[in-house]
């Protein structure tokens, strides 16, 4: 049930990128201005996620989840019916508030309801909705824009949101926080939580660098229909990797999975530097890269439950904020690399950041072996 919600939110994010030209034409703005709708959503989500989690800490999670999805639904309806850019932008703000309320709580509920030895698989199951949306979101957005128009696509996502809002009350009652508001907010400065957030920023940023500029990186060898197939292949690799990560986290712990995913990503990006001009070799490499990227998200969530067992929903909310910050910073770094050195340098920058992440994680693993309580 929770995966339906994360799938809905993921579809909204990925579908929009395929609809930007149609939105720009319909609203009478530039494509760049239409692209700012994504920025608006990201900023509101990044700020709102931990704040909403802290303020609603004592509430029944079903109320927060249902309220979040209903708010998201209202935002989608506003976008689908908005006659001009300001109204559609207001719909993005409303949708972001709803997404911020739903997403972190979905993972917190999954991790809390599951037995500790099955927490990784529970988190991976909820994450499956988001990862599957990466496979079909962009192609669906492009096709929807061509066949039905962007407003119809918004209505379809609104329909998914309605289904999610209806099924949430079927969950068992869950109340997570027993601490006060001040204690919940203090998790922001807890050293072990900050360390996980920095780690997450490093390991996830290269994936966003690559995903943002992938069409440029593999052009002209891969374009058109072959590019769509390549994006789907990378997404499928990530779906498989996410589910494997859940099982490995339960059996091996989160840190070995993070290290494996990070080192594997370094290898995949190194291969891509060499074969990005060879279509089928590049597609195979990107399938592999997607798999290793899939190993990186669930372990960070699992670490948050250890770093902040008393306020997991706030900690997971912070992780969601970092995800959007990593996307923004990664896209900016990739843009600078593309401007300065060309498409090849985008891959090199991604590889350099991922290599740094791998070195940091290996160093932390060794430090934890010496008895440090800071590293979870």
mmCIF file of N, CA and C in Angstrom, residues 236-344:
data_model
loop_
_atom_site.group_PDB
_atom_site.id
_atom_site.type_symbol
_atom_site.label_atom_id
_atom_site.label_comp_id
_atom_site.label_asym_id
_atom_site.label_seq_id
_atom_site.Cartn_x
_atom_site.Cartn_y
_atom_site.Cartn_z
ATOM 1 N N UNK A 236 15.687 -0.384 -14.732
ATOM 2 C CA UNK A 236 15.473 -1.768 -14.310
ATOM 3 C C UNK A 236 16.619 -2.264 -13.434
ATOM 4 N N UNK A 237 17.832 -1.875 -13.804
ATOM 5 C CA UNK A 237 18.978 -2.226 -12.975
ATOM 6 C C UNK A 237 18.842 -1.659 -11.574
ATOM 7 N N UNK A 238 18.336 -0.430 -11.486
ATOM 8 C CA UNK A 238 18.146 0.196 -10.175
ATOM 9 C C UNK A 238 17.046 -0.492 -9.375
ATOM 10 N N UNK A 239 15.973 -0.910 -10.043
ATOM 11 C CA UNK A 239 14.899 -1.638 -9.360
ATOM 12 C C UNK A 239 15.442 -2.922 -8.740
ATOM 13 N N UNK A 240 16.198 -3.679 -9.519
ATOM 14 C CA UNK A 240 16.770 -4.933 -9.014
ATOM 15 C C UNK A 240 17.740 -4.650 -7.872
ATOM 16 N N UNK A 241 18.583 -3.628 -8.056
ATOM 17 C CA UNK A 241 19.560 -3.291 -7.021
ATOM 18 C C UNK A 241 18.912 -2.908 -5.705
ATOM 19 N N UNK A 242 17.810 -2.187 -5.771
ATOM 20 C CA UNK A 242 17.116 -1.768 -4.553
ATOM 21 C C UNK A 242 16.596 -2.978 -3.775
ATOM 22 N N UNK A 243 16.024 -3.940 -4.489
ATOM 23 C CA UNK A 243 15.498 -5.116 -3.805
ATOM 24 C C UNK A 243 16.620 -5.998 -3.247
ATOM 25 N N UNK A 244 17.710 -6.105 -3.986
ATOM 26 C CA UNK A 244 18.866 -6.848 -3.476
ATOM 27 C C UNK A 244 19.423 -6.159 -2.240
ATOM 28 N N UNK A 245 19.456 -4.827 -2.269
ATOM 29 C CA UNK A 245 19.968 -4.064 -1.121
ATOM 30 C C UNK A 245 19.162 -4.359 0.133
ATOM 31 N N UNK A 246 17.840 -4.442 0.007
ATOM 32 C CA UNK A 246 17.010 -4.729 1.171
ATOM 33 C C UNK A 246 17.376 -6.036 1.834
ATOM 34 N N UNK A 247 17.577 -7.061 1.028
ATOM 35 C CA UNK A 247 17.935 -8.371 1.583
ATOM 36 C C UNK A 247 19.343 -8.368 2.182
ATOM 37 N N UNK A 248 20.280 -7.701 1.503
ATOM 38 C CA UNK A 248 21.654 -7.666 2.004
ATOM 39 C C UNK A 248 21.770 -6.849 3.292
ATOM 40 N N UNK A 249 21.003 -5.781 3.394
ATOM 41 C CA UNK A 249 21.016 -4.986 4.627
ATOM 42 C C UNK A 249 20.566 -5.838 5.811
ATOM 43 N N UNK A 250 19.561 -6.671 5.586
ATOM 44 C CA UNK A 250 19.070 -7.535 6.665
ATOM 45 C C UNK A 250 20.090 -8.604 7.053
ATOM 46 N N UNK A 251 20.838 -9.085 6.079
ATOM 47 C CA UNK A 251 21.755 -10.198 6.367
ATOM 48 C C UNK A 251 23.181 -9.735 6.681
ATOM 49 N N UNK A 252 23.614 -8.610 6.082
ATOM 50 C CA UNK A 252 25.003 -8.173 6.235
ATOM 51 C C UNK A 252 25.163 -6.845 6.965
ATOM 52 N N UNK A 253 24.078 -6.082 7.072
ATOM 53 C CA UNK A 253 24.175 -4.754 7.657
ATOM 54 C C UNK A 253 24.315 -3.701 6.565
ATOM 55 N N UNK A 254 24.024 -2.452 6.857
ATOM 56 C CA UNK A 254 23.997 -1.423 5.817
ATOM 57 C C UNK A 254 25.357 -1.007 5.284
ATOM 58 N N UNK A 255 26.381 -0.951 6.143
ATOM 59 C CA UNK A 255 27.657 -0.414 5.689
ATOM 60 C C UNK A 255 28.318 -1.236 4.573
ATOM 61 N N UNK A 256 28.384 -2.576 4.666
ATOM 62 C CA UNK A 256 28.959 -3.341 3.550
ATOM 63 C C UNK A 256 28.207 -3.136 2.239
ATOM 64 N N UNK A 257 26.893 -2.970 2.311
ATOM 65 C CA UNK A 257 26.102 -2.757 1.093
ATOM 66 C C UNK A 257 26.427 -1.403 0.486
ATOM 67 N N UNK A 258 26.545 -0.374 1.334
ATOM 68 C CA UNK A 258 26.910 0.957 0.850
ATOM 69 C C UNK A 258 28.286 0.938 0.180
ATOM 70 N N UNK A 259 29.239 0.285 0.805
ATOM 71 C CA UNK A 259 30.589 0.232 0.246
ATOM 72 C C UNK A 259 30.583 -0.506 -1.090
ATOM 73 N N UNK A 260 29.865 -1.622 -1.149
ATOM 74 C CA UNK A 260 29.770 -2.377 -2.407
ATOM 75 C C UNK A 260 29.149 -1.536 -3.510
ATOM 76 N N UNK A 261 28.042 -0.854 -3.180
ATOM 77 C CA UNK A 261 27.378 -0.021 -4.176
ATOM 78 C C UNK A 261 28.253 1.109 -4.651
ATOM 79 N N UNK A 262 29.000 1.723 -3.734
ATOM 80 C CA UNK A 262 29.842 2.852 -4.096
ATOM 81 C C UNK A 262 31.030 2.424 -4.941
ATOM 82 N N UNK A 263 31.698 1.354 -4.542
ATOM 83 C CA UNK A 263 32.838 0.859 -5.332
ATOM 84 C C UNK A 263 32.357 0.342 -6.693
ATOM 85 N N UNK A 264 31.222 -0.350 -6.703
ATOM 86 C CA UNK A 264 30.678 -0.820 -7.976
ATOM 87 C C UNK A 264 30.332 0.324 -8.903
ATOM 88 N N UNK A 265 29.833 1.425 -8.342
ATOM 89 C CA UNK A 265 29.515 2.596 -9.155
ATOM 90 C C UNK A 265 30.786 3.217 -9.739
ATOM 91 N N UNK A 266 31.859 3.214 -8.964
ATOM 92 C CA UNK A 266 33.141 3.709 -9.471
ATOM 93 C C UNK A 266 33.580 2.895 -10.682
ATOM 94 N N UNK A 267 33.472 1.583 -10.561
ATOM 95 C CA UNK A 267 33.859 0.701 -11.673
ATOM 96 C C UNK A 267 32.976 0.961 -12.896
ATOM 97 N N UNK A 268 31.666 1.066 -12.685
ATOM 98 C CA UNK A 268 30.744 1.280 -13.799
ATOM 99 C C UNK A 268 31.012 2.610 -14.501
ATOM 100 N N UNK A 269 31.284 3.660 -13.740
ATOM 101 C CA UNK A 269 31.556 4.962 -14.352
ATOM 102 C C UNK A 269 32.896 4.948 -15.090
ATOM 103 N N UNK A 270 33.856 4.199 -14.552
ATOM 104 C CA UNK A 270 35.126 4.048 -15.261
ATOM 105 C C UNK A 270 34.930 3.359 -16.599
ATOM 106 N N UNK A 271 34.096 2.326 -16.629
ATOM 107 C CA UNK A 271 33.789 1.643 -17.891
ATOM 108 C C UNK A 271 33.075 2.572 -18.867
ATOM 109 N N UNK A 272 32.171 3.412 -18.333
ATOM 110 C CA UNK A 272 31.402 4.298 -19.198
ATOM 111 C C UNK A 272 32.295 5.329 -19.888
ATOM 112 N N UNK A 273 33.345 5.761 -19.214
ATOM 113 C CA UNK A 273 34.284 6.692 -19.850
ATOM 114 C C UNK A 273 34.852 6.075 -21.119
ATOM 115 N N UNK A 274 35.075 4.761 -21.078
ATOM 116 C CA UNK A 274 35.695 4.088 -22.208
ATOM 117 C C UNK A 274 34.703 3.659 -23.285
ATOM 118 N N UNK A 275 33.458 3.316 -22.898
ATOM 119 C CA UNK A 275 32.560 2.717 -23.897
ATOM 120 C C UNK A 275 31.309 3.546 -24.211
ATOM 121 N N UNK A 276 31.272 4.816 -23.783
ATOM 122 C CA UNK A 276 30.050 5.597 -24.004
ATOM 123 C C UNK A 276 29.753 5.855 -25.477
ATOM 124 N N UNK A 277 30.731 5.645 -26.347
ATOM 125 C CA UNK A 277 30.500 5.814 -27.776
ATOM 126 C C UNK A 277 30.118 4.532 -28.493
ATOM 127 N N UNK A 278 30.039 3.421 -27.744
ATOM 128 C CA UNK A 278 29.684 2.119 -28.316
ATOM 129 C C UNK A 278 28.314 1.729 -27.783
ATOM 130 N N UNK A 279 27.264 1.800 -28.596
ATOM 131 C CA UNK A 279 25.882 1.705 -28.084
ATOM 132 C C UNK A 279 25.604 0.546 -27.143
ATOM 133 N N UNK A 280 25.825 -0.685 -27.598
ATOM 134 C CA UNK A 280 25.402 -1.818 -26.779
ATOM 135 C C UNK A 280 26.296 -2.001 -25.558
ATOM 136 N N UNK A 281 27.575 -1.665 -25.695
ATOM 137 C CA UNK A 281 28.470 -1.726 -24.533
ATOM 138 C C UNK A 281 28.059 -0.681 -23.494
ATOM 139 N N UNK A 282 27.725 0.520 -23.948
ATOM 140 C CA UNK A 282 27.283 1.570 -23.023
ATOM 141 C C UNK A 282 25.977 1.195 -22.339
ATOM 142 N N UNK A 283 25.061 0.580 -23.081
ATOM 143 C CA UNK A 283 23.787 0.153 -22.478
ATOM 144 C C UNK A 283 24.032 -0.879 -21.383
ATOM 145 N N UNK A 284 24.927 -1.832 -21.636
ATOM 146 C CA UNK A 284 25.240 -2.846 -20.629
ATOM 147 C C UNK A 284 25.878 -2.197 -19.397
ATOM 148 N N UNK A 285 26.757 -1.241 -19.623
ATOM 149 C CA UNK A 285 27.409 -0.541 -18.517
ATOM 150 C C UNK A 285 26.392 0.235 -17.688
ATOM 151 N N UNK A 286 25.439 0.889 -18.345
ATOM 152 C CA UNK A 286 24.433 1.674 -17.634
ATOM 153 C C UNK A 286 23.446 0.783 -16.879
ATOM 154 N N UNK A 287 23.182 -0.406 -17.400
ATOM 155 C CA UNK A 287 22.379 -1.379 -16.651
ATOM 156 C C UNK A 287 23.097 -1.740 -15.354
ATOM 157 N N UNK A 288 24.415 -1.974 -15.459
ATOM 158 C CA UNK A 288 25.234 -2.280 -14.286
ATOM 159 C C UNK A 288 25.275 -1.084 -13.326
ATOM 160 N N UNK A 289 25.428 0.112 -13.895
ATOM 161 C CA UNK A 289 25.469 1.319 -13.067
ATOM 162 C C UNK A 289 24.156 1.491 -12.299
ATOM 163 N N UNK A 290 23.033 1.232 -12.973
ATOM 164 C CA UNK A 290 21.741 1.328 -12.310
ATOM 165 C C UNK A 290 21.631 0.363 -11.144
ATOM 166 N N UNK A 291 22.155 -0.837 -11.321
ATOM 167 C CA UNK A 291 22.125 -1.830 -10.239
ATOM 168 C C UNK A 291 22.875 -1.321 -9.015
ATOM 169 N N UNK A 292 24.077 -0.790 -9.227
ATOM 170 C CA UNK A 292 24.873 -0.327 -8.090
ATOM 171 C C UNK A 292 24.270 0.919 -7.444
ATOM 172 N N UNK A 293 23.661 1.789 -8.233
ATOM 173 C CA UNK A 293 22.947 2.934 -7.657
ATOM 174 C C UNK A 293 21.809 2.440 -6.764
ATOM 175 N N UNK A 294 21.162 1.354 -7.183
ATOM 176 C CA UNK A 294 20.074 0.778 -6.399
ATOM 177 C C UNK A 294 20.509 0.264 -5.039
ATOM 178 N N UNK A 295 21.803 0.015 -4.861
ATOM 179 C CA UNK A 295 22.313 -0.478 -3.585
ATOM 180 C C UNK A 295 22.528 0.641 -2.562
ATOM 181 N N UNK A 296 22.340 1.906 -2.974
ATOM 182 C CA UNK A 296 22.813 3.019 -2.150
ATOM 183 C C UNK A 296 21.752 3.686 -1.271
ATOM 184 N N UNK A 297 20.462 3.530 -1.572
ATOM 185 C CA UNK A 297 19.451 4.301 -0.855
ATOM 186 C C UNK A 297 18.954 3.599 0.412
ATOM 187 N N UNK A 298 18.549 2.356 0.296
ATOM 188 C CA UNK A 298 17.998 1.620 1.444
ATOM 189 C C UNK A 298 18.989 1.536 2.616
ATOM 190 N N UNK A 299 20.287 1.282 2.386
ATOM 191 C CA UNK A 299 21.209 1.246 3.528
ATOM 192 C C UNK A 299 21.260 2.554 4.310
ATOM 193 N N UNK A 300 21.163 3.690 3.621
ATOM 194 C CA UNK A 300 21.160 4.969 4.334
ATOM 195 C C UNK A 300 19.913 5.109 5.202
ATOM 196 N N UNK A 301 18.782 4.652 4.691
ATOM 197 C CA UNK A 301 17.558 4.684 5.507
ATOM 198 C C UNK A 301 17.705 3.791 6.732
ATOM 199 N N UNK A 302 18.233 2.600 6.524
ATOM 200 C CA UNK A 302 18.417 1.674 7.647
ATOM 201 C C UNK A 302 19.351 2.270 8.698
ATOM 202 N N UNK A 303 20.380 2.965 8.269
ATOM 203 C CA UNK A 303 21.310 3.605 9.210
ATOM 204 C C UNK A 303 20.598 4.675 10.031
ATOM 205 N N UNK A 304 19.634 5.359 9.423
ATOM 206 C CA UNK A 304 18.899 6.395 10.141
ATOM 207 C C UNK A 304 18.102 5.809 11.310
ATOM 208 N N UNK A 305 17.572 4.616 11.146
ATOM 209 C CA UNK A 305 16.826 3.981 12.236
ATOM 210 C C UNK A 305 17.751 3.659 13.412
ATOM 211 N N UNK A 306 19.029 3.408 13.121
ATOM 212 C CA UNK A 306 19.997 3.159 14.181
ATOM 213 C C UNK A 306 20.492 4.465 14.797
ATOM 214 N N UNK A 307 20.692 5.485 13.942
ATOM 215 C CA UNK A 307 21.200 6.770 14.416
ATOM 216 C C UNK A 307 20.169 7.527 15.235
ATOM 217 N N UNK A 308 18.884 7.354 14.913
ATOM 218 C CA UNK A 308 17.817 8.088 15.616
ATOM 219 C C UNK A 308 16.629 7.174 15.853
ATOM 220 N N UNK A 309 16.784 6.123 16.671
ATOM 221 C CA UNK A 309 15.685 5.178 16.896
ATOM 222 C C UNK A 309 14.496 5.807 17.608
ATOM 223 N N UNK A 310 14.721 6.919 18.299
ATOM 224 C CA UNK A 310 13.639 7.578 19.034
ATOM 225 C C UNK A 310 12.791 8.486 18.145
ATOM 226 N N UNK A 311 13.376 8.996 17.054
ATOM 227 C CA UNK A 311 12.643 9.902 16.146
ATOM 228 C C UNK A 311 12.933 9.530 14.688
ATOM 229 N N UNK A 312 12.614 8.311 14.273
ATOM 230 C CA UNK A 312 12.978 7.891 12.915
ATOM 231 C C UNK A 312 12.314 8.711 11.820
ATOM 232 N N UNK A 313 11.083 9.183 12.048
ATOM 233 C CA UNK A 313 10.394 9.892 10.982
ATOM 234 C C UNK A 313 11.073 11.221 10.676
ATOM 235 N N UNK A 314 11.606 11.913 11.709
ATOM 236 C CA UNK A 314 12.322 13.168 11.469
ATOM 237 C C UNK A 314 13.641 12.886 10.761
ATOM 238 N N UNK A 315 14.342 11.842 11.200
ATOM 239 C CA UNK A 315 15.622 11.495 10.589
ATOM 240 C C UNK A 315 15.449 11.098 9.130
ATOM 241 N N UNK A 316 14.432 10.294 8.842
ATOM 242 C CA UNK A 316 14.172 9.895 7.465
ATOM 243 C C UNK A 316 13.721 11.102 6.640
ATOM 244 N N UNK A 317 12.997 12.027 7.276
ATOM 245 C CA UNK A 317 12.622 13.252 6.593
ATOM 246 C C UNK A 317 13.840 14.065 6.187
ATOM 247 N N UNK A 318 14.834 14.137 7.062
ATOM 248 C CA UNK A 318 16.080 14.829 6.737
ATOM 249 C C UNK A 318 16.786 14.149 5.571
ATOM 250 N N UNK A 319 16.743 12.817 5.553
ATOM 251 C CA UNK A 319 17.362 12.081 4.453
ATOM 252 C C UNK A 319 16.666 12.395 3.132
ATOM 253 N N UNK A 320 15.338 12.529 3.168
ATOM 254 C CA UNK A 320 14.617 12.917 1.969
ATOM 255 C C UNK A 320 15.017 14.297 1.485
ATOM 256 N N UNK A 321 15.247 15.227 2.426
ATOM 257 C CA UNK A 321 15.697 16.568 2.056
ATOM 258 C C UNK A 321 17.062 16.512 1.388
ATOM 259 N N UNK A 322 17.956 15.700 1.960
ATOM 260 C CA UNK A 322 19.303 15.572 1.396
ATOM 261 C C UNK A 322 19.249 14.999 -0.012
ATOM 262 N N UNK A 323 18.285 14.111 -0.261
ATOM 263 C CA UNK A 323 18.129 13.539 -1.596
ATOM 264 C C UNK A 323 17.897 14.637 -2.633
ATOM 265 N N UNK A 324 17.041 15.590 -2.309
ATOM 266 C CA UNK A 324 16.768 16.687 -3.234
ATOM 267 C C UNK A 324 17.948 17.647 -3.334
ATOM 268 N N UNK A 325 18.665 17.859 -2.232
ATOM 269 C CA UNK A 325 19.863 18.703 -2.276
ATOM 270 C C UNK A 325 20.932 18.043 -3.140
ATOM 271 N N UNK A 326 21.094 16.728 -2.989
ATOM 272 C CA UNK A 326 22.057 15.994 -3.809
ATOM 273 C C UNK A 326 21.714 16.106 -5.283
ATOM 274 N N UNK A 327 20.414 16.058 -5.601
ATOM 275 C CA UNK A 327 19.988 16.199 -6.992
ATOM 276 C C UNK A 327 20.339 17.577 -7.531
ATOM 277 N N UNK A 328 20.090 18.620 -6.727
ATOM 278 C CA UNK A 328 20.361 19.981 -7.173
ATOM 279 C C UNK A 328 21.863 20.224 -7.333
ATOM 280 N N UNK A 329 22.648 19.820 -6.332
ATOM 281 C CA UNK A 329 24.093 20.034 -6.397
ATOM 282 C C UNK A 329 24.715 19.183 -7.499
ATOM 283 N N UNK A 330 24.254 17.939 -7.624
ATOM 284 C CA UNK A 330 24.770 17.066 -8.672
ATOM 285 C C UNK A 330 24.499 17.614 -10.051
ATOM 286 N N UNK A 331 23.297 18.103 -10.282
ATOM 287 C CA UNK A 331 22.957 18.687 -11.574
ATOM 288 C C UNK A 331 23.825 19.909 -11.864
ATOM 289 N N UNK A 332 24.062 20.727 -10.826
ATOM 290 C CA UNK A 332 24.893 21.928 -11.002
ATOM 291 C C UNK A 332 26.334 21.551 -11.323
ATOM 292 N N UNK A 333 26.892 20.575 -10.603
ATOM 293 C CA UNK A 333 28.257 20.137 -10.881
ATOM 294 C C UNK A 333 28.385 19.577 -12.298
ATOM 295 N N UNK A 334 27.411 18.769 -12.689
ATOM 296 C CA UNK A 334 27.421 18.215 -14.039
ATOM 297 C C UNK A 334 27.337 19.307 -15.090
ATOM 298 N N UNK A 335 26.530 20.339 -14.824
ATOM 299 C CA UNK A 335 26.407 21.445 -15.768
ATOM 300 C C UNK A 335 27.717 22.194 -15.943
ATOM 301 N N UNK A 336 28.413 22.429 -14.829
ATOM 302 C CA UNK A 336 29.713 23.098 -14.910
ATOM 303 C C UNK A 336 30.705 22.243 -15.691
ATOM 304 N N UNK A 337 30.733 20.933 -15.396
ATOM 305 C CA UNK A 337 31.647 20.030 -16.102
ATOM 306 C C UNK A 337 31.352 20.006 -17.595
ATOM 307 N N UNK A 338 30.079 19.995 -17.953
ATOM 308 C CA UNK A 338 29.684 19.982 -19.362
ATOM 309 C C UNK A 338 30.115 21.267 -20.055
ATOM 310 N N UNK A 339 29.936 22.394 -19.375
ATOM 311 C CA UNK A 339 30.292 23.690 -19.963
ATOM 312 C C UNK A 339 31.797 23.839 -20.133
ATOM 313 N N UNK A 340 32.546 23.359 -19.154
ATOM 314 C CA UNK A 340 33.998 23.561 -19.166
ATOM 315 C C UNK A 340 34.716 22.538 -20.040
ATOM 316 N N UNK A 341 34.332 21.262 -19.903
ATOM 317 C CA UNK A 341 35.120 20.231 -20.576
ATOM 318 C C UNK A 341 34.378 19.332 -21.531
ATOM 319 N N UNK A 342 33.050 19.433 -21.605
ATOM 320 C CA UNK A 342 32.294 18.571 -22.500
ATOM 321 C C UNK A 342 31.720 17.362 -21.780
ATOM 322 N N UNK A 343 31.015 16.523 -22.540
ATOM 323 C CA UNK A 343 30.271 15.405 -21.959
ATOM 324 C C UNK A 343 31.167 14.411 -21.220
ATOM 325 N N UNK A 344 32.361 14.181 -21.736
ATOM 326 C CA UNK A 344 33.264 13.236 -21.084
ATOM 327 C C UNK A 344 33.619 13.647 -19.673
#
